[in-house]
Amino acid sequence: MQFNELNLSQELLDAVEELGFSEMTEIQQKSIPLLLEGNDVTGRSNTGTGKTACFGIPAVESIKPDDNNVAVLILCPTRELAMQACGELKKFSKFKKYVRVSAVYGGASMEKQIHELKHGVNIVVGTPGRVIDHMKRKTLRLESLRTVILDEADEMLNMGFREDIETILKSVPEERQTVLFSATMPPAILAITKEYQKNPVTVKIDEKYRTVDLIDQYFFDVAMGRKTDALKLLLSAYSPKSAMIFCNTKKMVDDLTDELSESGFRVMGLHGDMKQAQRTQVMNGFKNGSVSVLIATDVAARGIDVNGIDIVFNYDLPQDNEYYIHRIGRTGRAGHKGTAYTLISGRKQLYALKDISKFTKAEITELPLPQKNDIISLKLNRIFEQTKNIQNPSREALSLAKRLIDTGKSPEEIIAGLIDEKFQAEISSLPEFDIPTPLRKSRRRDKADTVKIEINIGRNQRIAPNFILGALADATGLSGRDFGKIDIFDKHTTVEIPEAETDYILDSMKSAKINGHKVEVKLYDGKSKSAKPLKDDFRNGKPQKKFKQSSKGRYSESSPKKTHRIKKRH
Ligand code: ADP
Ligand code: MG
């Protein structure tokens, strides 16, 4: 079913078309009509199935030109998701200028958000903590609210936002539409549904498998400037029949193609600056197997549908979480197993990868780089396996073998010489990594990298670790994975945090509440009673934000996020 079969306004159909959507995903087909009719809906489907549009399109459509108050509130678990949903809604409302969408989340300036809220915003996307904050300050008024949407409801509950959500749901108008989307339906979600929705219609899409579930995902942390060398080792170690390597720029594609070719790898590059004929040639070579490794940019690789890709390498980290899914989705197709390897260098990329892992809800496991010696024995084994079952060599080859033995050389020497001819060439170009990369179980356990903070709330206040984590993530905008061990005592709790973010986290938590309790957060100095008081000098209205997700604008709404078609799964 196509979007234009829905009874949507022309402005919305145009916006959807501009996004490149034509066919609806299954959850969209089932839920959008219900939402447009004003039903309370509970929707469940996996990540990447287009749930934002499920609620976003009806939300935008429901706004009337004279709506000068907030009519739709969308709650998301994290700042990233709030920004992402806000960006998507802005695209849907591109041709409806009277739809004004704004995002509110922790870890960002209150003033800017207040300014936006004052100027006739009618759709607000936000994280629960910050929404409540604005409600209390009366900078967010919900008297005219007609629809409230909980996106990723399960994740919000996991993060301890239940109380916040209930507070919000209790303080919005009784007469309203309540919509809930979730990837899973645990009992806690059903409880919310029962309590706060009226005759909800449940829409569920059960898929046999998720593409990304079938892909084993690993990463290698390599020294700065040595990604290409690492890649050479990996290509030698795994010798994939068919692999794709993703880079972020055309220049990187060219450089990497040159360098790998020079080292004897059969690779070809693909990017947007190439002539169509050349691109077709490369694609054909890759499809028919004469080129085993394709190096490409995201844009060039879009729409490439090649089955049987064993491995996807991320040479550069994707600039957008969605890209990661689309990249690795090249492997593991049609229910086959696939593998994705990501190369990272440095702390920033580690953080970005953690974020990807959170976004995709996938485990990405660190592996040590293979050592040259391992590769040598691997290659020797391969030669052994290939050679031991040799049958019926040709008459010509046999007679040449006899002639060689007649020269007085032993058969061992002759065979070894022949092996070397192939083998030495292959291993001579293998780079050395002198110091094997140490495998850290977890960076945050690294003493040098982390410190502890103390929060004056504990078991006595019935606190669970995910409540703490939720509040921290909400207030700081950091990802849950940035925080380390959480120890809950009777009256206080300690949390490991990245040392570099200490000031920022302490500042962000100044007005935070956890489970309804106002809390004080201090640097932990080992003795809870004499914990250092919080410094007061950097509160100047604009918290210094030291932690930036990325300089590339990974989540910024203005980043030119490309749209993707969802592969229909059968
Ligand atoms: P979910 O919330 O279910 O994880 P998203 O709403 O984030 O999924 O959508 C995933 C991606 O799919 C986004 O890039 C979105 O723009 C795209 N998308 C959504 N619906 C469609 C569609 N009908 N056709 C093509 N692409 C779509
Ligand atoms: Mg979503």
Coordinates of C-alpha atoms and ligand atoms in Angstrom, one line a residue:
M1 CA 0.0 0.0 0.0
Q2 CA 1.3 3.4 -1.0
F3 CA 1.2 6.6 1.0
N4 CA -0.9 8.3 -1.7
E5 CA -3.7 5.8 -1.0
L6 CA -4.1 7.3 2.4
N7 CA -6.4 10.2 2.8
L8 CA -3.6 12.7 3.4
S9 CA -3.3 16.3 2.6
Q10 CA -1.4 17.2 -0.5
E11 CA 1.2 19.0 1.6
L12 CA 2.0 15.8 3.5
L13 CA 2.0 13.6 0.4
D14 CA 4.5 16.0 -1.2
A15 CA 6.7 15.9 1.9
V16 CA 6.6 12.1 2.0
E17 CA 7.4 12.0 -1.7
E18 CA 10.3 14.3 -1.2
L19 CA 11.6 12.0 1.5
G20 CA 11.6 9.2 -1.1
F21 CA 9.0 7.2 0.6
S22 CA 6.4 5.6 -1.6
E23 CA 5.4 2.1 -0.2
M24 CA 4.4 2.0 3.4
T25 CA 6.0 -0.4 5.8
E26 CA 3.7 -2.9 7.4
I27 CA 3.4 -1.1 10.7
Q28 CA 2.7 2.1 8.9
Q29 CA -0.1 0.5 6.8
K30 CA -1.7 -0.9 9.9
S31 CA -1.3 2.0 12.3
I32 CA -1.5 5.3 10.3
P33 CA -5.2 4.9 9.3
L34 CA -6.1 4.1 12.9
L35 CA -4.2 7.1 14.2
L36 CA -5.7 9.4 11.6
E37 CA -9.1 8.3 12.9
G38 CA -8.1 9.4 16.4
N39 CA -7.9 6.0 18.0
D40 CA -5.7 5.2 20.9
V41 CA -3.1 2.8 19.5
T42 CA -0.4 0.5 20.9
G43 CA 2.1 -0.4 18.3
R44 CA 4.9 -2.9 18.4
S45 CA 7.5 -3.5 15.7
N46 CA 11.2 -3.8 15.4
T47 CA 13.8 -1.1 15.1
G48 CA 14.0 0.4 11.6
T49 CA 10.5 -0.3 10.5
G50 CA 9.5 3.3 10.3
K51 CA 7.6 3.9 13.5
T52 CA 8.5 7.6 13.5
A53 CA 6.3 8.1 10.4
C54 CA 3.6 6.0 12.0
F55 CA 2.9 8.7 14.6
G56 CA 4.7 11.6 12.9
I57 CA 2.5 11.8 9.9
P58 CA -0.8 11.7 11.8
A59 CA 0.6 14.1 14.3
V60 CA 1.5 16.7 11.6
E61 CA -1.8 16.1 9.9
S62 CA -3.7 16.8 13.1
I63 CA -2.4 20.3 13.4
K64 CA -4.7 23.1 12.4
P65 CA -3.5 26.5 11.1
D66 CA -4.8 28.3 14.2
D67 CA -3.1 25.9 16.7
N68 CA -0.9 28.2 18.7
N69 CA -0.6 26.0 21.7
V70 CA 1.0 22.6 22.1
A71 CA -1.4 20.0 20.6
V72 CA 0.9 17.0 20.3
L73 CA 3.5 15.8 22.8
I74 CA 5.9 13.1 21.9
L75 CA 8.1 11.5 24.6
C76 CA 11.3 9.8 23.6
P77 CA 13.8 8.0 25.9
T78 CA 17.0 9.9 24.9
R79 CA 18.1 13.2 23.6
E80 CA 19.3 11.6 20.3
L81 CA 16.0 10.0 19.7
A82 CA 14.1 13.2 20.5
M83 CA 16.3 15.1 18.1
Q84 CA 15.9 12.5 15.5
A85 CA 12.1 12.3 15.7
C86 CA 12.0 16.1 15.8
G87 CA 14.0 16.3 12.6
E88 CA 11.8 13.7 10.9
L89 CA 8.6 15.6 11.9
K90 CA 10.1 18.8 10.5
K91 CA 10.5 17.1 7.2
F92 CA 6.9 15.8 7.3
S93 CA 5.7 19.3 8.0
K94 CA 7.9 21.0 5.4
F95 CA 4.9 22.2 3.3
K96 CA 2.7 23.1 6.3
K97 CA 4.3 26.2 7.6
Y98 CA 1.9 26.5 10.5
V99 CA 3.2 23.3 12.0
R100 CA 5.9 24.2 14.4
V101 CA 7.9 21.4 15.9
S102 CA 10.4 21.8 18.7
A103 CA 12.5 19.4 20.8
V104 CA 13.2 19.7 24.5
Y105 CA 15.9 17.5 26.2
G106 CA 18.4 17.7 28.9
G107 CA 22.0 18.7 28.5
A108 CA 21.0 21.7 26.4
S109 CA 20.3 25.3 27.1
M110 CA 16.9 25.9 28.8
E111 CA 16.8 29.4 27.5
K112 CA 16.9 28.4 23.9
Q113 CA 14.1 25.8 24.4
I114 CA 12.0 28.3 26.4
H115 CA 12.4 30.8 23.6
E116 CA 11.2 28.3 21.1
L117 CA 8.3 27.1 23.2
K118 CA 7.1 30.7 23.5
H119 CA 6.8 31.1 19.8
G120 CA 3.7 29.1 19.0
V121 CA 5.1 25.6 18.9
N122 CA 2.3 23.1 18.4
I123 CA 4.3 19.8 18.5
V124 CA 6.8 19.1 21.2
V125 CA 9.2 16.2 21.1
G126 CA 11.1 15.7 24.4
T127 CA 12.6 13.5 27.0
P128 CA 10.4 12.9 30.1
G129 CA 12.7 14.7 32.6
R130 CA 13.0 17.9 30.6
V131 CA 9.4 17.9 29.7
I132 CA 8.4 17.8 33.4
D133 CA 11.0 20.5 34.0
H134 CA 9.4 22.8 31.5
M135 CA 5.9 21.9 32.7
K136 CA 6.9 22.9 36.2
R137 CA 8.3 26.2 35.0
K138 CA 5.1 26.7 33.0
T139 CA 7.2 27.2 30.0
L140 CA 5.4 24.2 28.5
R141 CA 1.6 24.3 28.8
L142 CA -0.4 21.3 27.9
E143 CA -4.0 22.5 28.4
S144 CA -4.6 22.3 24.7
L145 CA -3.0 19.0 24.2
R146 CA -4.9 16.6 22.0
T147 CA -2.4 13.8 21.5
V148 CA 0.3 12.3 23.6
I149 CA 2.7 9.8 22.0
L150 CA 5.2 7.5 23.9
D151 CA 7.9 6.5 21.4
E152 CA 10.2 3.6 22.5
A153 CA 8.0 3.1 25.5
D154 CA 9.9 0.0 26.7
E155 CA 13.2 1.8 26.6
M156 CA 11.7 4.7 28.6
L157 CA 10.6 2.3 31.3
N158 CA 13.9 0.6 31.3
M159 CA 15.5 3.9 32.0
G160 CA 13.4 4.5 35.0
F161 CA 11.0 7.1 33.5
R162 CA 7.9 5.3 34.6
E163 CA 7.1 7.8 37.3
D164 CA 7.8 10.8 35.0
I165 CA 5.6 9.4 32.3
E166 CA 2.8 8.8 34.7
T167 CA 3.1 12.3 36.0
I168 CA 2.9 13.7 32.5
L169 CA 0.0 11.4 31.5
K170 CA -1.9 12.5 34.7
S171 CA -1.5 16.2 34.0
V172 CA -2.6 16.3 30.4
P173 CA -6.3 16.7 29.4
E174 CA -8.4 13.7 30.0
E175 CA -10.0 14.0 26.5
R176 CA -7.0 13.1 24.3
Q177 CA -5.5 10.5 22.1
T178 CA -2.8 8.4 23.7
V179 CA -0.4 6.5 21.5
L180 CA 2.3 4.2 22.4
F181 CA 5.1 2.6 20.3
S182 CA 7.5 0.1 21.5
A183 CA 9.8 -2.6 20.2
T184 CA 8.7 -5.0 23.0
M185 CA 5.6 -5.4 25.1
P186 CA 6.6 -6.2 28.7
P187 CA 3.9 -6.3 31.4
A188 CA 4.8 -2.8 32.5
I189 CA 3.9 -1.4 29.1
L190 CA 0.6 -3.3 29.2
A191 CA -0.1 -1.7 32.6
I192 CA 0.4 1.8 31.2
T193 CA -1.8 0.9 28.3
K194 CA -4.5 -0.3 30.6
E195 CA -4.4 2.7 32.8
Y196 CA -3.9 5.5 30.4
Q197 CA -5.4 4.5 27.1
K198 CA -9.0 4.2 26.1
N199 CA -10.1 1.2 24.1
P200 CA -6.6 1.0 22.6
V201 CA -6.2 -0.9 19.3
T202 CA -3.1 -3.0 19.3
V203 CA -1.0 -3.3 16.2
K204 CA 1.8 -5.9 16.1
I205 CA 4.2 -6.8 13.4
D206 CA 6.0 -10.0 14.2
E207 CA 9.0 -10.7 12.1
K208 CA 10.8 -14.0 12.1
Y209 CA 14.1 -12.3 12.3
R210 CA 15.7 -8.9 12.3
T211 CA 18.4 -8.5 9.7
V212 CA 20.8 -7.1 12.2
D213 CA 20.3 -10.0 14.6
L214 CA 21.8 -12.3 12.0
I215 CA 25.0 -10.2 11.7
D216 CA 27.9 -10.8 14.1
Q217 CA 29.3 -7.4 14.9
Y218 CA 32.8 -6.7 16.1
F219 CA 35.2 -3.8 16.3
F220 CA 38.9 -3.3 16.4
D221 CA 40.4 -0.4 18.2
V222 CA 43.6 0.5 16.3
A223 CA 46.2 3.2 16.8
M224 CA 45.7 6.5 15.0
G225 CA 46.8 6.3 11.4
R226 CA 46.9 2.6 11.2
K227 CA 43.5 1.7 10.0
T228 CA 44.7 0.8 6.6
D229 CA 47.3 -1.5 8.0
A230 CA 44.8 -3.1 10.2
L231 CA 42.5 -3.6 7.2
K232 CA 45.3 -5.4 5.3
L233 CA 45.7 -7.8 8.2
L234 CA 42.0 -8.4 8.3
L235 CA 41.6 -9.0 4.6
S236 CA 44.5 -11.4 4.7
A237 CA 43.1 -13.2 7.8
Y238 CA 39.6 -13.6 6.6
S239 CA 40.1 -13.6 2.8
P240 CA 36.5 -12.9 2.1
K241 CA 35.0 -14.0 -1.1
S242 CA 32.9 -10.9 -1.2
A243 CA 33.3 -7.9 1.1
M244 CA 32.4 -4.2 1.2
I245 CA 34.4 -1.5 2.9
F246 CA 32.7 1.7 3.7
C247 CA 34.4 5.1 3.8
N248 CA 32.9 8.5 4.4
T249 CA 34.5 10.4 1.6
K250 CA 35.2 9.9 -2.1
K251 CA 38.8 10.8 -1.5
M252 CA 39.1 8.1 1.2
V253 CA 37.6 5.6 -1.2
D254 CA 40.2 6.5 -3.8
D255 CA 43.2 6.5 -1.4
L256 CA 42.2 3.2 0.2
T257 CA 41.6 1.6 -3.2
D258 CA 45.1 2.7 -4.4
E259 CA 46.8 1.6 -1.2
L260 CA 45.1 -1.8 -1.1
S261 CA 45.7 -2.5 -4.8
E262 CA 49.3 -1.7 -4.4
S263 CA 49.5 -4.3 -1.6
G264 CA 48.1 -6.9 -4.0
F265 CA 44.5 -7.0 -2.9
R266 CA 41.8 -7.2 -5.6
V267 CA 39.7 -4.2 -4.7
M268 CA 37.7 -1.6 -6.5
G269 CA 36.3 1.7 -5.5
L270 CA 32.9 3.1 -6.1
H271 CA 31.7 6.7 -5.5
G272 CA 29.6 9.4 -6.9
D273 CA 32.3 11.2 -8.9
M274 CA 32.8 8.2 -11.2
K275 CA 31.2 8.1 -14.6
Q276 CA 28.1 5.9 -14.9
A277 CA 29.8 3.5 -17.3
Q278 CA 32.7 3.0 -14.9
R279 CA 30.3 2.5 -12.0
T280 CA 28.4 -0.2 -13.9
Q281 CA 31.7 -1.9 -14.8
V282 CA 32.7 -1.9 -11.1
M283 CA 29.3 -3.2 -10.0
N284 CA 29.4 -6.0 -12.6
G285 CA 32.8 -7.0 -11.5
F286 CA 31.7 -7.2 -7.9
K287 CA 28.5 -9.1 -8.7
N288 CA 30.2 -11.7 -10.9
G289 CA 33.0 -12.2 -8.3
S290 CA 36.0 -11.0 -10.3
V291 CA 36.4 -8.2 -7.7
S292 CA 36.0 -9.5 -4.2
V293 CA 36.3 -6.3 -2.3
L294 CA 34.3 -3.2 -3.0
I295 CA 35.2 0.1 -1.4
A296 CA 32.4 2.6 -1.4
T297 CA 30.7 5.6 0.1
D298 CA 27.3 5.4 1.6
V299 CA 25.7 7.2 -1.2
A300 CA 27.3 5.2 -3.9
A301 CA 26.4 2.0 -2.2
R302 CA 22.7 2.9 -1.9
G303 CA 20.5 0.6 -3.8
I304 CA 23.3 -1.9 -4.3
D305 CA 21.6 -5.3 -3.8
V306 CA 24.2 -8.0 -4.0
N307 CA 23.6 -11.3 -2.2
G308 CA 26.2 -13.3 -0.5
I309 CA 28.4 -10.5 0.9
D310 CA 30.4 -12.2 3.7
I311 CA 31.8 -9.2 5.5
V312 CA 31.1 -5.5 5.8
F313 CA 34.0 -3.4 7.0
N314 CA 33.4 0.1 8.4
Y315 CA 36.7 1.8 7.7
D316 CA 35.2 5.1 8.8
L317 CA 32.5 5.2 11.4
P318 CA 29.2 6.1 9.7
Q319 CA 28.1 9.7 10.1
D320 CA 24.6 8.6 11.1
N321 CA 23.4 5.7 13.1
E322 CA 21.0 4.8 10.4
Y323 CA 23.9 4.4 8.0
Y324 CA 25.4 1.8 10.2
I325 CA 22.3 -0.4 9.9
H326 CA 22.2 0.1 6.2
R327 CA 25.8 -0.6 5.8
I328 CA 25.9 -3.8 7.8
G329 CA 22.6 -4.8 6.3
R330 CA 24.5 -5.6 3.1
T331 CA 25.6 -8.8 4.7
G332 CA 23.3 -11.2 6.5
R333 CA 20.7 -11.1 3.8
A334 CA 17.8 -13.4 3.4
G335 CA 18.4 -15.1 6.7
H336 CA 22.1 -15.9 6.0
K337 CA 24.7 -15.1 8.7
G338 CA 27.0 -12.2 8.1
T339 CA 29.8 -10.4 9.8
A340 CA 30.5 -6.7 10.3
Y341 CA 33.8 -5.3 11.5
T342 CA 34.2 -1.7 12.5
L343 CA 37.6 0.0 12.8
I344 CA 37.9 2.8 15.4
S345 CA 40.7 5.0 16.5
G346 CA 40.5 7.0 19.7
R347 CA 38.1 7.7 22.4
K348 CA 35.7 9.8 20.4
Q349 CA 35.1 7.0 18.0
L350 CA 34.7 4.6 20.8
Y351 CA 31.9 6.8 22.2
A352 CA 30.3 7.1 18.8
L353 CA 30.4 3.4 18.4
K354 CA 28.8 2.8 21.8
D355 CA 26.1 5.1 20.7
I356 CA 25.6 3.1 17.5
S357 CA 25.4 -0.1 19.6
K358 CA 22.8 1.5 21.8
F359 CA 20.8 2.8 18.9
T360 CA 20.8 -0.5 17.1
K361 CA 20.4 -2.5 20.3
A362 CA 23.1 -4.8 19.1
E363 CA 26.2 -6.1 20.8
I364 CA 29.4 -4.9 19.1
T365 CA 32.3 -6.9 20.6
E366 CA 35.9 -5.8 20.7
L367 CA 38.4 -8.2 19.1
P368 CA 42.2 -8.1 19.1
L369 CA 43.8 -7.6 15.7
P370 CA 45.1 -10.8 14.3
Q371 CA 48.9 -11.1 14.5
K372 CA 51.1 -11.6 11.5
N373 CA 52.1 -15.0 12.8
D374 CA 48.4 -16.1 13.2
I375 CA 47.8 -15.1 9.6
I376 CA 50.8 -17.0 8.4
S377 CA 49.7 -20.2 10.1
L378 CA 46.2 -19.6 8.8
K379 CA 47.4 -19.3 5.3
L380 CA 49.6 -22.3 5.5
N381 CA 46.6 -24.3 6.8
R382 CA 44.6 -23.1 3.9
I383 CA 47.2 -24.2 1.4
F384 CA 47.4 -27.6 3.2
E385 CA 43.7 -28.1 3.0
Q386 CA 43.6 -27.1 -0.7
T387 CA 46.5 -29.2 -1.6
K388 CA 46.1 -32.4 0.4
N389 CA 43.2 -33.6 -1.7
I390 CA 44.8 -33.0 -5.1
Q391 CA 43.5 -35.6 -7.5
N392 CA 44.5 -36.5 -11.0
P393 CA 47.2 -33.9 -11.8
S394 CA 47.7 -33.5 -15.5
R395 CA 50.2 -35.6 -17.4
E396 CA 52.2 -32.5 -18.3
A397 CA 52.5 -31.5 -14.6
L398 CA 53.5 -35.0 -13.6
S399 CA 56.2 -35.3 -16.1
L400 CA 57.5 -31.8 -15.1
A401 CA 57.6 -33.0 -11.5
K402 CA 59.6 -36.1 -12.5
R403 CA 62.1 -33.8 -14.3
L404 CA 62.4 -31.6 -11.3
I405 CA 63.1 -34.6 -9.0
D406 CA 65.7 -35.9 -11.5
T407 CA 67.7 -32.7 -11.0
G408 CA 68.5 -34.1 -7.5
K409 CA 66.3 -31.8 -5.4
S410 CA 64.1 -33.5 -2.8
P411 CA 60.3 -33.5 -3.3
E412 CA 60.0 -31.4 -0.1
E413 CA 62.3 -28.7 -1.4
I414 CA 60.4 -28.6 -4.7
I415 CA 57.0 -28.4 -3.1
A416 CA 58.2 -25.8 -0.6
G417 CA 59.6 -23.7 -3.3
L418 CA 56.3 -23.8 -5.2
I419 CA 54.3 -22.9 -2.1
D420 CA 56.7 -20.0 -1.4
E421 CA 56.2 -18.5 -4.8
K422 CA 52.5 -17.9 -3.9
F423 CA 52.8 -17.6 -0.2
Q424 CA 55.8 -15.2 0.2
A425 CA 54.2 -12.6 -2.0
E426 CA 51.0 -12.7 0.0
I427 CA 52.7 -12.3 3.4
S428 CA 55.4 -9.9 2.4
S429 CA 52.9 -7.1 2.3
L430 CA 51.5 -7.8 5.7
P431 CA 52.0 -4.9 8.1
E432 CA 53.4 -5.5 11.5
F433 CA 51.8 -4.3 14.6
D434 CA 54.6 -4.3 17.1
I435 CA 52.5 -4.0 20.2
P436 CA 49.5 -6.2 20.1
T437 CA 46.4 -4.1 20.8
P438 CA 45.5 -4.7 24.4
L439 CA 42.0 -6.0 24.7
R440 CA 40.1 -4.0 27.3
K441 CA 37.0 -5.7 28.6
S442 CA 35.6 -2.2 29.2
R443 CA 37.2 1.2 28.9
R444 CA 35.3 2.6 31.7
R445 CA 37.0 0.2 34.2
D446 CA 40.2 1.8 33.3
K447 CA 41.1 3.7 36.4
A448 CA 42.7 6.6 34.6
D449 CA 39.6 7.2 32.6
T450 CA 36.9 7.2 35.2
V451 CA 36.0 8.8 38.5
K452 CA 33.0 8.2 40.8
I453 CA 30.2 10.5 41.6
E454 CA 28.0 10.2 44.7
I455 CA 24.3 10.8 44.6
N456 CA 22.5 11.2 48.0
I457 CA 19.8 8.7 47.3
G458 CA 19.8 5.0 47.8
R459 CA 18.1 1.8 48.7
N460 CA 16.0 3.6 51.3
Q461 CA 14.4 5.5 48.5
R462 CA 13.8 2.3 46.5
I463 CA 16.2 3.2 43.8
A464 CA 17.1 0.8 41.1
P465 CA 20.2 1.2 38.9
N466 CA 18.2 1.9 35.7
F467 CA 16.5 4.9 37.5
I468 CA 19.9 6.4 38.1
L469 CA 21.1 5.7 34.6
G470 CA 17.9 7.1 33.1
A471 CA 18.2 10.3 35.1
L472 CA 21.9 10.7 34.3
A473 CA 21.3 10.1 30.6
D474 CA 18.3 12.4 30.6
A475 CA 20.0 15.2 32.3
T476 CA 23.3 15.0 30.4
G477 CA 22.3 13.7 27.0
L478 CA 25.1 11.1 27.4
S479 CA 24.3 7.6 26.5
G480 CA 23.7 5.0 29.3
R481 CA 26.8 3.2 28.1
D482 CA 29.0 6.1 29.0
F483 CA 28.4 5.4 32.7
G484 CA 30.1 2.6 34.5
K485 CA 29.5 0.7 37.7
I486 CA 26.6 1.8 39.8
D487 CA 26.7 0.8 43.5
I488 CA 23.6 1.4 45.5
F489 CA 23.9 1.8 49.3
D490 CA 21.2 2.5 51.8
K491 CA 21.4 6.3 51.6
H492 CA 23.6 7.0 48.7
T493 CA 24.7 5.6 45.3
T494 CA 28.0 5.9 43.5
V495 CA 28.4 5.9 39.7
E496 CA 31.5 5.6 37.6
I497 CA 31.7 8.3 35.0
P498 CA 34.2 9.2 32.4
E499 CA 36.6 11.6 34.0
A500 CA 36.6 14.0 31.1
E501 CA 32.9 14.6 31.6
T502 CA 33.0 15.2 35.4
D503 CA 32.3 18.9 35.4
Y504 CA 29.7 18.6 32.7
I505 CA 27.9 15.8 34.5
L506 CA 27.9 17.5 37.9
D507 CA 26.6 20.6 36.4
S508 CA 23.9 18.9 34.4
M509 CA 22.7 17.1 37.5
K510 CA 22.3 20.2 39.6
S511 CA 18.6 20.4 39.3
A512 CA 18.0 16.7 38.6
K513 CA 15.3 14.6 40.2
I514 CA 15.4 10.8 40.4
N515 CA 12.2 9.0 41.0
G516 CA 10.7 12.2 42.2
H517 CA 13.4 12.9 44.7
K518 CA 15.5 16.1 44.4
V519 CA 19.1 14.9 44.5
E520 CA 22.5 16.2 45.3
V521 CA 25.4 15.0 43.2
K522 CA 29.0 15.3 44.3
L523 CA 32.4 14.0 43.3
Y524 CA 33.0 10.8 45.4
D525 CA 36.1 10.9 47.4
G526 CA 35.8 7.4 49.0
K527 CA 34.1 8.4 52.2
S528 CA 30.5 9.1 51.7
K529 CA 30.1 11.4 54.7
S530 CA 32.9 13.7 53.7
A531 CA 32.2 13.8 50.0
K532 CA 33.5 16.9 48.4
P533 CA 30.8 19.5 47.9
L534 CA 29.9 20.4 44.4
K535 CA 31.8 23.4 43.0
D536 CA 29.5 26.2 42.3
D537 CA 31.4 28.3 40.0
F538 CA 30.5 27.1 36.5
R539 CA 26.8 27.7 36.8
N540 CA 26.3 30.6 34.5
G541 CA 23.1 29.6 32.8
K542 CA 24.9 28.0 30.0
P543 CA 26.5 24.8 31.1
Q544 CA 29.9 24.2 29.6
K545 CA 29.4 21.1 27.5
K546 CA 32.6 19.3 27.1
F547 CA 31.2 16.1 25.7
K548 CA 30.2 16.5 22.1
Q549 CA 28.8 13.5 20.3
S550 CA 30.6 14.4 17.2
S551 CA 32.0 17.3 15.3
K552 CA 30.3 15.9 12.2
G553 CA 26.9 16.8 13.5
R554 CA 25.9 13.2 13.9
Y555 CA 22.6 14.1 15.4
S556 CA 22.2 17.6 14.6
E557 CA 18.8 18.2 13.0
S558 CA 20.3 20.3 10.3
S559 CA 22.6 17.6 9.2
P560 CA 21.8 16.4 5.7
K561 CA 20.4 13.1 6.8
K562 CA 19.7 11.0 3.8
T563 CA 16.5 9.0 3.6
H564 CA 16.5 5.3 3.1
R565 CA 14.1 2.9 1.8
I566 CA 13.2 0.1 4.1
K567 CA 13.8 -3.2 2.6
K568 CA 10.6 -5.1 2.7
R569 CA 11.0 -8.3 4.6
H570 CA 9.2 -11.4 3.8
Ligands
ADP1 P1 11.9 2.8 13.9 O1 11.5 4.0 14.8 O2 10.9 1.8 13.7 O3 13.2 2.2 14.4 P2 12.4 4.9 12.0 O4 11.2 5.7 12.1 O5 13.6 5.5 12.7 O6 12.2 3.4 12.5 O7 12.7 4.7 10.4 C1 13.9 4.1 10.0 C2 14.3 4.6 8.6 O8 13.4 4.3 7.6 C3 14.4 6.1 8.6 O9 15.5 6.5 7.8 C4 13.1 6.5 7.8 O10 13.3 7.8 7.1 C5 13.0 5.4 6.9 N1 11.6 5.1 6.4 C6 10.5 5.1 7.2 N2 9.4 4.8 6.5 C7 9.8 4.6 5.3 C8 9.1 4.2 4.1 N3 7.8 3.9 4.1 N4 9.8 4.1 2.9 C9 11.1 4.3 2.9 N5 11.8 4.6 4.0 C10 11.2 4.8 5.2
MG2 MG 12.0 4.8 16.5

